[in-house]
Every structure is written in C-alpha cells, then in structure tokens.
Coordinates of C-alpha atoms in Angstrom, one line a residue:
M1 CA 22.2 1.5 -7.8
S2 CA 22.6 0.1 -4.4
A3 CA 20.2 -2.3 -2.7
V4 CA 19.4 0.5 -0.2
R5 CA 17.7 2.5 -3.0
Y6 CA 15.4 -0.4 -3.7
L7 CA 14.4 -0.9 -0.1
P8 CA 11.4 1.5 -0.1
V9 CA 10.2 -0.1 -3.3
G10 CA 10.6 -3.6 -1.8
C11 CA 8.7 -2.5 1.3
L12 CA 5.9 -1.1 -0.8
L13 CA 5.7 -4.3 -2.9
S14 CA 5.7 -6.4 0.3
F15 CA 3.0 -4.3 1.8
A16 CA 0.9 -4.6 -1.4
F17 CA 1.4 -8.4 -1.4
G18 CA 0.2 -8.6 2.2
L19 CA -2.9 -6.6 1.3
A20 CA -3.5 -8.8 -1.7
V21 CA -3.3 -12.0 0.3
G22 CA -5.4 -10.7 3.2
N23 CA -8.0 -8.8 1.3
S24 CA -9.5 -10.9 -1.5
R25 CA -12.3 -9.1 -3.2
H26 CA -13.6 -8.9 -6.7
E27 CA -16.1 -6.0 -6.8
P28 CA -15.2 -2.8 -8.7
V29 CA -13.0 -0.2 -7.0
P30 CA -15.3 2.3 -5.2
V31 CA -15.4 5.9 -6.5
H32 CA -15.8 7.4 -3.0
V33 CA -14.2 6.3 0.3
N34 CA -15.6 7.5 3.6
V35 CA -13.2 7.5 6.5
Q36 CA -14.4 8.6 9.9
P37 CA -12.1 10.7 12.2
L38 CA -11.9 7.9 14.8
E39 CA -10.6 5.5 12.1
L40 CA -7.6 7.9 11.7
L41 CA -6.7 7.5 15.3
K42 CA -6.8 3.7 15.3
P43 CA -7.0 2.4 11.7
A44 CA -7.9 -1.2 10.9
K45 CA -4.8 -3.4 10.4
E46 CA -5.5 -3.7 6.7
N47 CA -5.7 0.0 6.1
W48 CA -2.9 2.5 5.7
L49 CA -4.7 5.8 6.1
T50 CA -1.9 8.4 6.4
Y51 CA 1.6 8.9 5.1
H52 CA 3.1 7.1 8.0
G53 CA 0.3 4.6 8.4
G54 CA -1.2 6.4 11.4
Y55 CA -0.9 9.6 13.4
S56 CA 1.8 8.0 15.6
G57 CA 4.2 8.1 12.6
Q58 CA 5.7 4.7 13.4
R59 CA 5.1 3.2 10.0
F60 CA 4.0 0.0 11.7
S61 CA 1.5 -2.5 10.3
G62 CA -0.3 -4.9 12.6
L63 CA -0.6 -7.4 9.7
T64 CA 1.0 -10.8 10.5
Q65 CA 1.1 -12.4 7.0
I66 CA 4.7 -11.3 6.5
D67 CA 7.3 -12.1 9.1
V68 CA 11.0 -13.2 9.3
T69 CA 10.1 -16.7 8.2
N70 CA 8.6 -15.8 4.8
A71 CA 9.9 -12.3 4.0
G72 CA 12.7 -13.7 1.8
R73 CA 10.2 -15.6 -0.4
L74 CA 8.1 -12.5 -1.3
R75 CA 7.6 -11.8 -5.0
A76 CA 5.8 -9.0 -6.8
Q77 CA 2.3 -9.9 -7.7
W78 CA 1.7 -6.9 -9.9
V79 CA 3.6 -3.7 -11.0
F80 CA 2.1 -0.3 -11.7
H81 CA 3.9 2.1 -14.1
A82 CA 2.6 5.7 -13.6
R83 CA 2.5 7.6 -16.8
N84 CA 4.7 10.7 -16.9
S85 CA 6.7 9.6 -14.0
N86 CA 10.2 8.3 -14.6
L87 CA 11.1 7.4 -11.0
L88 CA 8.0 7.1 -8.8
E89 CA 8.6 6.3 -5.2
A90 CA 5.6 7.0 -3.1
T91 CA 3.9 5.9 0.1
P92 CA 0.3 4.9 -0.8
V93 CA -2.8 5.4 1.2
V94 CA -4.8 2.2 1.4
V95 CA -8.5 2.1 2.5
N96 CA -10.5 -1.1 2.3
G97 CA -8.5 -2.5 -0.6
L98 CA -8.3 0.8 -2.5
M99 CA -4.7 2.0 -3.0
L100 CA -4.3 5.7 -3.7
V101 CA -0.9 6.8 -5.2
T102 CA 0.1 10.2 -6.5
S103 CA 2.8 11.2 -8.9
A104 CA 4.0 14.6 -10.0
N105 CA 0.7 15.6 -11.8
D106 CA -1.7 12.6 -11.3
A107 CA -3.5 10.6 -8.7
F108 CA -4.3 7.0 -9.2
A109 CA -6.8 4.7 -7.5
L110 CA -5.7 1.1 -7.8
D111 CA -7.2 -2.2 -6.6
A112 CA -4.6 -3.4 -4.1
E113 CA -5.2 -7.0 -5.1
T114 CA -4.9 -6.7 -8.9
G115 CA -3.4 -3.3 -9.5

C-alpha cells in the first residue's frame, strides 16, 4: 500500500493527538451532547461538529498545537479497533472531547484523550 492511502489515517491520528493535548479531562464520557444551531455555524476550535469540520466544507482546524515544526514528530497516543470492521476509515465528529465514529453497523463514543 502506498503512503497516500495512509494519509487520511495519519491526519485522523494527528487530529486526535491535538485534541488529546489540548483537552485534558478525566470525567466520564457524557451520554448526551447538546449542540446549539449557532455552534454549527461557528464551532469552537476544539470541536469538529460536521463531516468537513464545519458548514464551509474546508476541513480546516483553528488549533495551533500542530504545525510544520512538529508535525513530523507526531506519534499515535492510542488506537481504536472497531469490531466487525476490517478497514475502517472515517471522519469522526468531536464535541467537547467526545469523539463519535461510525462503522458499517455500529456507532462508537470515544474519549478523545484516552480512546
């Protein structure tokens, strides 16, 4: 497999690493997340509320923890293996440290810091 196939996975892991660094929390993952309509128009930097990150579809994050000076030193902090999914590549939705990922038949709520 070429490095290009791994690019989306690397981006996802990098994004998850940035969330883990910038969002240290230790309380249990919430069962319900309430997002207001105005938050969808201008989400907080640490949230990724839609498939493309926001309604603009730019897939841009305003987080500054990862840049050209440290991107090459990123390492996975945790890995999630979804059951019944041989090859899972998905864009998660992230709200206040809660990462939501779907596979073919399941939905998973993960703590973005610990997995």
